[in-house]
PDB file of C-alpha atoms in Angstrom:
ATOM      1  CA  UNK A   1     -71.341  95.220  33.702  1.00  0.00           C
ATOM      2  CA  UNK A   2     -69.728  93.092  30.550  1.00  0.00           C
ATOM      3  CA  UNK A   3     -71.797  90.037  32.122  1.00  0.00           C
ATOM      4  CA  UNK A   4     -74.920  92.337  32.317  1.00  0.00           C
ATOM      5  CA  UNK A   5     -74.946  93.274  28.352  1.00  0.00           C
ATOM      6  CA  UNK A   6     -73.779  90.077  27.189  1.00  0.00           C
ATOM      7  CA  UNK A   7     -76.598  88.452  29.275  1.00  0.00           C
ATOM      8  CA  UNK A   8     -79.093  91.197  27.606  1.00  0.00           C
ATOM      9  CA  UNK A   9     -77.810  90.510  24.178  1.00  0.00           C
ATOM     10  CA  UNK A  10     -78.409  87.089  24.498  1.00  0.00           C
ATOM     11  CA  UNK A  11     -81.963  87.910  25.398  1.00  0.00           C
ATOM     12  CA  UNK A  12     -82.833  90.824  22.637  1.00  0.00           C
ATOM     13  CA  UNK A  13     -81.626  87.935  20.198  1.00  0.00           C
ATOM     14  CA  UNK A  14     -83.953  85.260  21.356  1.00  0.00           C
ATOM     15  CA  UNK A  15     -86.958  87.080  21.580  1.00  0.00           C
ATOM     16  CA  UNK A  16     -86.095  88.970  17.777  1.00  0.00           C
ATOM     17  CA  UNK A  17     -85.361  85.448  16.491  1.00  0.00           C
ATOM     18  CA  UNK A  18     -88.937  83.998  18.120  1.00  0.00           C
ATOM     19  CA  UNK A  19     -90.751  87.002  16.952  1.00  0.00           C
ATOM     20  CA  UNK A  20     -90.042  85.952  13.030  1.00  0.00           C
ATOM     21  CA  UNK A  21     -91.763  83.000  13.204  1.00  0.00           C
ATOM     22  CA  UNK A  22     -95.473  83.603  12.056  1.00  0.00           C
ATOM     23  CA  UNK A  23     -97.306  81.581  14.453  1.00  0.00           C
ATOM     24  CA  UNK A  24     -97.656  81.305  18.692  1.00  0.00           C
ATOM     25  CA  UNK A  25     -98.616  78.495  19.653  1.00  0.00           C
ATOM     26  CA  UNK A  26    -101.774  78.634  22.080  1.00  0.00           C
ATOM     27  CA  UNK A  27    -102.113  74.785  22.898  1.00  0.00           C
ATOM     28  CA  UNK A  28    -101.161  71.823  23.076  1.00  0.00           C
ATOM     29  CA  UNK A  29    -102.898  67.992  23.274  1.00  0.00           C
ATOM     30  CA  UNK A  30    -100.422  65.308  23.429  1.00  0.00           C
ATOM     31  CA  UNK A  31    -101.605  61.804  23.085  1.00  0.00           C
ATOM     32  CA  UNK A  32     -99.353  59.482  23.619  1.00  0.00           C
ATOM     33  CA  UNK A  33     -98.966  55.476  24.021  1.00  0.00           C
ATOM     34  CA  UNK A  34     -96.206  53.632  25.846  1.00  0.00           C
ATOM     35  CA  UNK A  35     -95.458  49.981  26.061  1.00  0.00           C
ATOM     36  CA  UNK A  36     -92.913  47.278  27.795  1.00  0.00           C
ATOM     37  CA  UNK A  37     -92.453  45.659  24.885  1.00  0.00           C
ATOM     38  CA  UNK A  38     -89.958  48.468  22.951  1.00  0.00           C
ATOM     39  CA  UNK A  39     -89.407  52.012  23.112  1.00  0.00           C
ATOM     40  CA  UNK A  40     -91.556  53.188  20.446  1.00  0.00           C
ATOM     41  CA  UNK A  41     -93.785  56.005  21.074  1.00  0.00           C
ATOM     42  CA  UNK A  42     -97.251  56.129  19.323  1.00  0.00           C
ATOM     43  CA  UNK A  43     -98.122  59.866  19.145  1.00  0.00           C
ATOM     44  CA  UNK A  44    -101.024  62.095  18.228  1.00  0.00           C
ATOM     45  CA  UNK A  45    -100.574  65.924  18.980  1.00  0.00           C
ATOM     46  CA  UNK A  46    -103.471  68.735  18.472  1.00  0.00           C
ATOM     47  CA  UNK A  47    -101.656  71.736  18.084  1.00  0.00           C
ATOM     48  CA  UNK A  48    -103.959  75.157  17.980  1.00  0.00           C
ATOM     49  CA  UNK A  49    -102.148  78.051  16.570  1.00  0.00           C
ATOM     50  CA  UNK A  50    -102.423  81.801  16.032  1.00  0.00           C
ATOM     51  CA  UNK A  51    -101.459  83.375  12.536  1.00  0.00           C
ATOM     52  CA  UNK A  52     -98.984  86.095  13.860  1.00  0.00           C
ATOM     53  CA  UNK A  53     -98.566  86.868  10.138  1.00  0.00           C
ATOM     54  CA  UNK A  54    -100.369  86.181   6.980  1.00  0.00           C
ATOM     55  CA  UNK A  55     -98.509  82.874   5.144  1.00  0.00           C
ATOM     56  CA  UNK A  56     -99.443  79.754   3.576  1.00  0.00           C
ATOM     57  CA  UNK A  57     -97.282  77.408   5.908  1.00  0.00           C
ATOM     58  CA  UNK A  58     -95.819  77.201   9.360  1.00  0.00           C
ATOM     59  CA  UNK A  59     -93.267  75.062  10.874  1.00  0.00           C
ATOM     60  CA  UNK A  60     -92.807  73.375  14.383  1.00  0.00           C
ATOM     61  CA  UNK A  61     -89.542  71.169  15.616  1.00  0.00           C
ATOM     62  CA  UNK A  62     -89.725  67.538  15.636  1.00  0.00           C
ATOM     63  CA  UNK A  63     -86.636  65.566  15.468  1.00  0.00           C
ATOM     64  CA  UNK A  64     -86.544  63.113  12.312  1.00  0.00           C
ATOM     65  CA  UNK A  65     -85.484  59.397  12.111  1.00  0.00           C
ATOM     66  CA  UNK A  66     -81.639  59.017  12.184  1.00  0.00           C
ATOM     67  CA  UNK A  67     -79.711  55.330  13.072  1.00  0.00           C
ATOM     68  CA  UNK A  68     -82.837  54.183  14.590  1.00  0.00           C
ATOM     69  CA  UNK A  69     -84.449  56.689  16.272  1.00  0.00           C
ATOM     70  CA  UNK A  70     -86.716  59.760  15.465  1.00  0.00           C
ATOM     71  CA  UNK A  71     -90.421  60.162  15.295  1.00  0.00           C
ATOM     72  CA  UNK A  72     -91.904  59.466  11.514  1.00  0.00           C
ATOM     73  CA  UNK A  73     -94.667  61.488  10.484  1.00  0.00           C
ATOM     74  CA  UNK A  74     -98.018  59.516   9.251  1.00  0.00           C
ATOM     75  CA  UNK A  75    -100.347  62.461   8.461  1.00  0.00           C
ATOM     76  CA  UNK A  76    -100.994  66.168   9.300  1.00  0.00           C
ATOM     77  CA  UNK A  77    -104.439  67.377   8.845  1.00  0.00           C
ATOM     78  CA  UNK A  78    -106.405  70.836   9.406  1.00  0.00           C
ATOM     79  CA  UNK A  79    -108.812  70.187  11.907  1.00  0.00           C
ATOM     80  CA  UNK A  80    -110.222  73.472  11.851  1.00  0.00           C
ATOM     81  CA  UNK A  81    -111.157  73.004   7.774  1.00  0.00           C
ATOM     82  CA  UNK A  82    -112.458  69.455   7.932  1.00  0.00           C
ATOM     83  CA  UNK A  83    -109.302  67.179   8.550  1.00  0.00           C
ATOM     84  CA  UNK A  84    -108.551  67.796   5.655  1.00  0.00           C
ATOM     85  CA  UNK A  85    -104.496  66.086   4.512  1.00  0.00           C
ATOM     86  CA  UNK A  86    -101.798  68.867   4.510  1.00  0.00           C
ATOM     87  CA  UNK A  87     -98.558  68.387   2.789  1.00  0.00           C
ATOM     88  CA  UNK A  88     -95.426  68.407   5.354  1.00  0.00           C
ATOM     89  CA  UNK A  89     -92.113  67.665   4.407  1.00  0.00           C
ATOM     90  CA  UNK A  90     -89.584  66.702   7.311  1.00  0.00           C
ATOM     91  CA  UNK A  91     -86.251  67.350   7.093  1.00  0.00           C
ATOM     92  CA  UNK A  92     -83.709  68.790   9.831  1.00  0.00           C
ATOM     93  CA  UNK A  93     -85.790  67.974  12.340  1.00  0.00           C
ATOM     94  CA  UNK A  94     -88.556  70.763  10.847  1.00  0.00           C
ATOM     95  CA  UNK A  95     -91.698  69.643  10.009  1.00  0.00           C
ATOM     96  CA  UNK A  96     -92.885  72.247   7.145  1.00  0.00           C
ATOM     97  CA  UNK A  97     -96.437  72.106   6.765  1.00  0.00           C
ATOM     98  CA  UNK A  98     -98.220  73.938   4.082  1.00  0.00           C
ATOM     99  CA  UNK A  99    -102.049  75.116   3.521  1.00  0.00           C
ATOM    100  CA  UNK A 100    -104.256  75.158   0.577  1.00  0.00           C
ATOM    101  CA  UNK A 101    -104.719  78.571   0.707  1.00  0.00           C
ATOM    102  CA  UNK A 102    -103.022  81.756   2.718  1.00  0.00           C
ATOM    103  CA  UNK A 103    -104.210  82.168   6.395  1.00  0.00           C
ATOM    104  CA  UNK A 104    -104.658  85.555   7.636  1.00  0.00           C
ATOM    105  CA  UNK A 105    -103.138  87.387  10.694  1.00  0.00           C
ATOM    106  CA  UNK A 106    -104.940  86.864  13.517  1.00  0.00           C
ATOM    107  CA  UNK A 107    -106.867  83.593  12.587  1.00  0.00           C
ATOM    108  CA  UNK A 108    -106.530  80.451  14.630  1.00  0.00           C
ATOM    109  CA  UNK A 109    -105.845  77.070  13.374  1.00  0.00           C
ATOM    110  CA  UNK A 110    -105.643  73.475  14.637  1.00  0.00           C
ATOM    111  CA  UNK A 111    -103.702  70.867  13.558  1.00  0.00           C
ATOM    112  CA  UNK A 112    -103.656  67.077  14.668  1.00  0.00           C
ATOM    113  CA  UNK A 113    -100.346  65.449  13.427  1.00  0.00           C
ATOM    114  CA  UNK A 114    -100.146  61.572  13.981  1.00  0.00           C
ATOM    115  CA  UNK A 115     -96.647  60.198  14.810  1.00  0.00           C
ATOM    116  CA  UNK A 116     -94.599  57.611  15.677  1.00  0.00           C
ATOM    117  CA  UNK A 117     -90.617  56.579  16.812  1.00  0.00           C
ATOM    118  CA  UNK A 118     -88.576  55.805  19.034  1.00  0.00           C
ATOM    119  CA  UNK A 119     -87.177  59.558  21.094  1.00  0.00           C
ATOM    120  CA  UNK A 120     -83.269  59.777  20.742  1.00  0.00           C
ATOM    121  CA  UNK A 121     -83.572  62.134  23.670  1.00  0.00           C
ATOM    122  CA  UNK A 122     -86.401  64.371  25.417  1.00  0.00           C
ATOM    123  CA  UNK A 123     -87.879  61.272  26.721  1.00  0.00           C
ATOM    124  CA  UNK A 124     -85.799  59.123  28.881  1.00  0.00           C
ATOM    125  CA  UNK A 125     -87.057  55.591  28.384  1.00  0.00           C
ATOM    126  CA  UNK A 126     -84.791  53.878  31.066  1.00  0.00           C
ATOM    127  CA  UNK A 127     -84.527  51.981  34.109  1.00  0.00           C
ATOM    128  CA  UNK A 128     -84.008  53.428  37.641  1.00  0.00           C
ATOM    129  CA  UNK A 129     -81.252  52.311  40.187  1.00  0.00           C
ATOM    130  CA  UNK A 130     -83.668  49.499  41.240  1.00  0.00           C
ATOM    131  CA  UNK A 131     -83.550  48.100  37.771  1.00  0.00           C
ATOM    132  CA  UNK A 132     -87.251  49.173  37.004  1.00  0.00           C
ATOM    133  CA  UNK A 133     -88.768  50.493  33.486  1.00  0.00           C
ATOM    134  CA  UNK A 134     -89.404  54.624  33.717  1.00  0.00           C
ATOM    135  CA  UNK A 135     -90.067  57.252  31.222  1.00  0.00           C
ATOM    136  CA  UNK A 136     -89.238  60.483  32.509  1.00  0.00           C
ATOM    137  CA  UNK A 137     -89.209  63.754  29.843  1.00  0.00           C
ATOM    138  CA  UNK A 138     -86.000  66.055  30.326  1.00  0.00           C
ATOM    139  CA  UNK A 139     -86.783  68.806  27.716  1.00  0.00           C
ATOM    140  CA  UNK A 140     -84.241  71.548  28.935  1.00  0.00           C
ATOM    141  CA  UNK A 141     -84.111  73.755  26.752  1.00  0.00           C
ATOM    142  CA  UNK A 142     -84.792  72.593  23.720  1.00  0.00           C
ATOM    143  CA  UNK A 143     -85.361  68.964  23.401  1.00  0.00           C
ATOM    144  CA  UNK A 144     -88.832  68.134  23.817  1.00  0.00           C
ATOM    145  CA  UNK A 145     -89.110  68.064  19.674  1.00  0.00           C
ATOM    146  CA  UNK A 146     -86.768  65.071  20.330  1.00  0.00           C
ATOM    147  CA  UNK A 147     -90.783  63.292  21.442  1.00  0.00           C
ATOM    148  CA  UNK A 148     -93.377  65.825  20.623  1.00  0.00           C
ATOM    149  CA  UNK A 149     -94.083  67.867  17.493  1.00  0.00           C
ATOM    150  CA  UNK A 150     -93.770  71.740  19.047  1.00  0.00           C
ATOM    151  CA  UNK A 151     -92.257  75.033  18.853  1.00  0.00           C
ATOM    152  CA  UNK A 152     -89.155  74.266  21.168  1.00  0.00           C
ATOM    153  CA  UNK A 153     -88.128  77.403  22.235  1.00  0.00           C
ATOM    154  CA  UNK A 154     -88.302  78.709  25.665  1.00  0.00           C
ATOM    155  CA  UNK A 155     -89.968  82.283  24.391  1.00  0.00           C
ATOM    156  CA  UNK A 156     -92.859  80.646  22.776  1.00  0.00           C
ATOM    157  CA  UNK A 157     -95.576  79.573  25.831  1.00  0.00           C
ATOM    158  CA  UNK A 158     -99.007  77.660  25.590  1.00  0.00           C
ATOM    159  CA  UNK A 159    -101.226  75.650  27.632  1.00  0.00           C
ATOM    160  CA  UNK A 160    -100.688  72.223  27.520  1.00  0.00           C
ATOM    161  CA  UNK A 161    -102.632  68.492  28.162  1.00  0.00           C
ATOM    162  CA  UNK A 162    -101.005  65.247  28.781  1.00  0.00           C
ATOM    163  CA  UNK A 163    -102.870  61.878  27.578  1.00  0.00           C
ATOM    164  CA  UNK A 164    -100.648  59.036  28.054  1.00  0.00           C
ATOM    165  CA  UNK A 165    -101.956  54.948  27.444  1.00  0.00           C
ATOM    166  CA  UNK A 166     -99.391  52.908  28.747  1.00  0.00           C
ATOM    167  CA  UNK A 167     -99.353  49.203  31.149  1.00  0.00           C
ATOM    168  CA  UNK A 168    -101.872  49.542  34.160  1.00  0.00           C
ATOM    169  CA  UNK A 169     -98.957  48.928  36.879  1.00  0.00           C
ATOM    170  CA  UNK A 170     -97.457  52.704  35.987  1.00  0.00           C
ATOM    171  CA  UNK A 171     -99.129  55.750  37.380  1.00  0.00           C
ATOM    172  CA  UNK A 172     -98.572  58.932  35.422  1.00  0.00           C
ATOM    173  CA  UNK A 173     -97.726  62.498  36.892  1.00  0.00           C
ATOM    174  CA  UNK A 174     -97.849  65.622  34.449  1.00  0.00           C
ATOM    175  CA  UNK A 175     -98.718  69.357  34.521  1.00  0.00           C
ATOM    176  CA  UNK A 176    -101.859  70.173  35.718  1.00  0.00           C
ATOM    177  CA  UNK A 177    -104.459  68.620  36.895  1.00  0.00           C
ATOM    178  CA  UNK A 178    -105.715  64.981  36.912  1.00  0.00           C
ATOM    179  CA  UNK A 179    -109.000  65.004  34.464  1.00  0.00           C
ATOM    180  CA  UNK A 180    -109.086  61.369  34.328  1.00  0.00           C
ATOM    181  CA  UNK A 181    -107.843  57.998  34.911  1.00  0.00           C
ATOM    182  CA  UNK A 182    -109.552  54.978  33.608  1.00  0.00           C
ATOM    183  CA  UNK A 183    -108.853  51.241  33.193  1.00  0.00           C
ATOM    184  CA  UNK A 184    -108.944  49.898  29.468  1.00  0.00           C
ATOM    185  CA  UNK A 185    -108.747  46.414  27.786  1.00  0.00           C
ATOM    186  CA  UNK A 186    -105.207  44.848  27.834  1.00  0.00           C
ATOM    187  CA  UNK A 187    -104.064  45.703  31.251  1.00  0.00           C
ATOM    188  CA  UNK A 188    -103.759  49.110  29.787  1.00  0.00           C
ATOM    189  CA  UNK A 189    -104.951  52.387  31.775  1.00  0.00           C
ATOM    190  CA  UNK A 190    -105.577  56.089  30.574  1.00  0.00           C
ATOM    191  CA  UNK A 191    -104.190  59.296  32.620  1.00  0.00           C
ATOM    192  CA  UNK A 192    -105.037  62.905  31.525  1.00  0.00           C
ATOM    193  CA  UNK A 193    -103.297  65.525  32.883  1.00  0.00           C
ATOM    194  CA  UNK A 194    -104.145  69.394  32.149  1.00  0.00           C
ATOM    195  CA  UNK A 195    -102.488  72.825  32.545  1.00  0.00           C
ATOM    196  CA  UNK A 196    -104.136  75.622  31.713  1.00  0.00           C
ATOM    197  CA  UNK A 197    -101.516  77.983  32.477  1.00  0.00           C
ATOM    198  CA  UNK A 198     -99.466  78.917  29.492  1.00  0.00           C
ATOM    199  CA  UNK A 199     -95.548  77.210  29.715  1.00  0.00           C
ATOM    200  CA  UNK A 200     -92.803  77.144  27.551  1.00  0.00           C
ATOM    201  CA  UNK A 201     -92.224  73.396  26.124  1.00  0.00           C
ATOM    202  CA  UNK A 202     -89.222  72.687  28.260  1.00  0.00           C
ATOM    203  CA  UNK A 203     -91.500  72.634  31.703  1.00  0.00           C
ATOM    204  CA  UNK A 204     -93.919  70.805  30.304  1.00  0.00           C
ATOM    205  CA  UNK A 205     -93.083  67.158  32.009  1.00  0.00           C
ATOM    206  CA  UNK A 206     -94.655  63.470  32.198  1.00  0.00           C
ATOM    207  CA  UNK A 207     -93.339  60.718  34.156  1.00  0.00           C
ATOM    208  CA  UNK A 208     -94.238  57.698  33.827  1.00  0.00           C
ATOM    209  CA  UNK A 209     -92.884  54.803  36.661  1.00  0.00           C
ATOM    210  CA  UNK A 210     -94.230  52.103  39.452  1.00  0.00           C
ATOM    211  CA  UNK A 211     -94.911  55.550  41.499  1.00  0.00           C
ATOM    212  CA  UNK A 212     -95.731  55.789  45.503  1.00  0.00           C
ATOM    213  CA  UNK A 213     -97.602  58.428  45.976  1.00  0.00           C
ATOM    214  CA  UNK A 214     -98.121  60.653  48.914  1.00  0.00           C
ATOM    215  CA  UNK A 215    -100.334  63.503  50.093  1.00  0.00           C
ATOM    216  CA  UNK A 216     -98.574  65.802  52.624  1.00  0.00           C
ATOM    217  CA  UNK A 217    -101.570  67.915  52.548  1.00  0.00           C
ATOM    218  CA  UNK A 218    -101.798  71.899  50.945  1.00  0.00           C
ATOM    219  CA  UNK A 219    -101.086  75.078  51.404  1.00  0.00           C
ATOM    220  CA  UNK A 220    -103.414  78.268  50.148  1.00  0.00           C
ATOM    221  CA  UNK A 221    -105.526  75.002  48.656  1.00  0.00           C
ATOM    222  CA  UNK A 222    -102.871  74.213  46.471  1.00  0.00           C
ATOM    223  CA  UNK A 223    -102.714  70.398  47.024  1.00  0.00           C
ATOM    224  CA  UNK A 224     -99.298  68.551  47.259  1.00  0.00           C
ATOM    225  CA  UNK A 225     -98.149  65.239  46.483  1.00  0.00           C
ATOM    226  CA  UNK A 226     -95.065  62.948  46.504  1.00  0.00           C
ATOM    227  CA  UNK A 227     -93.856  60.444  43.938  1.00  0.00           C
ATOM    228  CA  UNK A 228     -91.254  58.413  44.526  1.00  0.00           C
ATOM    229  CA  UNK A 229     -90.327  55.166  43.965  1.00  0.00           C
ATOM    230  CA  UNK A 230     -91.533  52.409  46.514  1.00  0.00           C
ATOM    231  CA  UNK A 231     -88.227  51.265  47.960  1.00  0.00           C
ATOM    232  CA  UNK A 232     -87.662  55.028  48.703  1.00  0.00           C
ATOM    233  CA  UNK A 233     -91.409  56.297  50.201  1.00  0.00           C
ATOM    234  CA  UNK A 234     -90.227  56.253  53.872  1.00  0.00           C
ATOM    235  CA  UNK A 235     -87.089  58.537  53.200  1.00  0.00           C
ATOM    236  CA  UNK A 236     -89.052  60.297  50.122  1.00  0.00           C
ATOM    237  CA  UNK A 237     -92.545  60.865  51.768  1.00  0.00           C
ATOM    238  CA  UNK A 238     -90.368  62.521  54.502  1.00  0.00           C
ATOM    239  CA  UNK A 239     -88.445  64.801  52.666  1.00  0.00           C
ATOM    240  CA  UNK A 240     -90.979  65.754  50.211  1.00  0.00           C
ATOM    241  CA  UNK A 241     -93.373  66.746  52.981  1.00  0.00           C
ATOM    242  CA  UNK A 242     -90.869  69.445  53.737  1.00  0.00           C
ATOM    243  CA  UNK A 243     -92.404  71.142  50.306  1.00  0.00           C
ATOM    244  CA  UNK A 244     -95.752  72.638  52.669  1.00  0.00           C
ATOM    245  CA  UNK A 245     -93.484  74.652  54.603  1.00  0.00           C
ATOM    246  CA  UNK A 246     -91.401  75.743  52.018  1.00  0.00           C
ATOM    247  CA  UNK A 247     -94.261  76.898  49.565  1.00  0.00           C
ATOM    248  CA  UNK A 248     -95.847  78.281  52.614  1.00  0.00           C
ATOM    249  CA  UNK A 249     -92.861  80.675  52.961  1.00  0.00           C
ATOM    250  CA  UNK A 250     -92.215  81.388  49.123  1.00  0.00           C
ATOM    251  CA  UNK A 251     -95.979  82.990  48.676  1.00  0.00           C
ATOM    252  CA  UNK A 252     -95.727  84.780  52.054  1.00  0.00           C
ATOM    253  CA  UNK A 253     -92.389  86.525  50.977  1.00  0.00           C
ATOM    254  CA  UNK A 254     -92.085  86.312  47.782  1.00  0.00           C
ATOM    255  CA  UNK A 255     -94.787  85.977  45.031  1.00  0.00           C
ATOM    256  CA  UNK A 256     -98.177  84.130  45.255  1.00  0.00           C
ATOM    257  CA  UNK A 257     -97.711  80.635  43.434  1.00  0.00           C
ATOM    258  CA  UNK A 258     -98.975  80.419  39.981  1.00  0.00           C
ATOM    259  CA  UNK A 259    -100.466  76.530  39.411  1.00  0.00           C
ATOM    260  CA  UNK A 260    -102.847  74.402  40.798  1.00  0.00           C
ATOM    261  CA  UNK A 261    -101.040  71.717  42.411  1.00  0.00           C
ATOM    262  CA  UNK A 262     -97.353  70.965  43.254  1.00  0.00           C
ATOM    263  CA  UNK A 263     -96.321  67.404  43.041  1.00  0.00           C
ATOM    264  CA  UNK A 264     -92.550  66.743  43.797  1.00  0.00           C
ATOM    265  CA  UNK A 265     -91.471  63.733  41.620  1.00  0.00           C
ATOM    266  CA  UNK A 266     -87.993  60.933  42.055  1.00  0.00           C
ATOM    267  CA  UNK A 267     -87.194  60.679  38.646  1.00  0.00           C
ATOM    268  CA  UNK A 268     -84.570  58.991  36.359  1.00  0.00           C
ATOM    269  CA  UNK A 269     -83.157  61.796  33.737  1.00  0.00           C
ATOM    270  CA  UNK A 270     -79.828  62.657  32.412  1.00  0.00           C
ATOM    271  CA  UNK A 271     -78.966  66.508  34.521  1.00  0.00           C
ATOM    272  CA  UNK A 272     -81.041  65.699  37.264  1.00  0.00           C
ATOM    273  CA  UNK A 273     -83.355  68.146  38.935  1.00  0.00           C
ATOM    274  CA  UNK A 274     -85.993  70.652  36.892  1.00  0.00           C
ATOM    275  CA  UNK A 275     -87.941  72.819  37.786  1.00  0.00           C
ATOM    276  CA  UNK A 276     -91.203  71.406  35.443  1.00  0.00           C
ATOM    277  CA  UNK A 277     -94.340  73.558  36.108  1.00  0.00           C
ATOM    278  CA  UNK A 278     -95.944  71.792  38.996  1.00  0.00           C
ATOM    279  CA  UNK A 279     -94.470  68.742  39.071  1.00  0.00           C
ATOM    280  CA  UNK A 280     -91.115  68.783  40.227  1.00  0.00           C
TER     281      UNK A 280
END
């Protein structure tokens, strides 16, 4: 009973503590640009939200720069009123950003904030046990502000898109959807990736490796797919396959299965397993 009310306190005070914050976030564009060269992280992040409350500012989490690493903040602008420059100050990992004039309750704004650093965590920029380059996110529960500019808490949900540049040889795996994949100049290519169902920030996932990649087949027309490195596909295309019958059972007996696809990802983080939104 004493582990029933603590656990119920813990919730009343996250969702009071959300609900003083006068915006929800309803979605999010990330475009981002990877490289071989360094760990630096080009980012530009669309970020539509809804005035909860009348007020002339808002803030959203994004770690600062601190012995080398942090994301510095080039520009915020109101996309909604002409791109035109907001003023944002930075400072404990808040980004404050103010507006000209006071936005009413209810009214919808996007903002595109251009970015760049190197993540201290969030993004694991690393090398897997066969000594190859990945970038795998890790975001529980609140460290995706460590890469992307966001409202990084897990009561706060939005839809969510994934645009990642990086070297041709990587394929990219994300929530959602694949909208496109396209070859550019440099031996560079372009993945998009789109969920439409809202998520809180710490399952929304990229990874980013030398992928194999597998297709088991689907279930209710939910396709499925494998990712695992290439030393690993006979092992990994095996075991992952075991995902049809297992989703198979979970919607018959328990609850019909929320996304689009299900892709079940080998990936190089620091807790191991999570349980991203459709892509494992």
């Amino acid at each position: 009973m004493k582990r029933i009310a603590f656990s119920f306190l813990i919730l009343v005070f996250a969702v009071s503590a959300f609900s003083q914050s006068n915006i929800d976030v309803l979605h999010y564009k990330f475009e981002l640009s990877l490289n071989d060269e360094t760990d630096t992280l080009s980012g530009k992040a669309s970020v539509k939200l809804l005035f909860r409350k009348e007020g002339d500012n808002c803030m959203l989490d994004l770690s600062a720069v601190s012995k080398g690493k942090g994301m510095s903040v080039f520009s915020v602008t109101d996309y909604t009123n002409e791109n035109k420059l907001l003023p944002v100050v930075h400072s404990d990992d808040k980004l404050k950003i103010t507006f000209p004039k006071k936005i009413n309750a209810g009214d919808i704004i996007t903002i595109i904030i251009l970015y760049k650093g190197i993540p201290a965590d969030g993004l694991i920029i690393s090398k897997n046990k066969y000594g190859k380059r990945t970038f795998f996110s890790d975001n529980w529960p609140n460290r995706a502000h460590n890469w992307i500019p966001c409202v990084d808490d897990p009561a706060d949900k939005a839809s969510v898109e994934f645009i990642v540049t990086a070297p041709s040889h990587y394929k990219v795996i994300s929530n959602g959807l694949l909208i496109e994949e396209s070859n550019l100049p440099e031996n560079k290519k372009l993945t998009h990736w789109k969920e439409d169902v809202p998520l809180p920030v710490k399952v929304m996932a990229i990874g980013v490796a030398d992928f194999a990649v597998n297709y088991p087949g689907d279930v209710n027309c939910i396709p499925l797919s494998s990712w695992v490195f290439p030393e690993d596909k006979k092992d990994g295309f095996y075991d992952y396959a075991q995902t049809k019958d297992i989703l198979s059972f979970f919607i018959n007996y328990i609850v019909p299965y929320p996304y689009k696809k299900l892709a079940s990802v080998q990936s190089k983080t620091i807790f191991g397993g999570m349980e991203n939104a459709s892509a494992i």
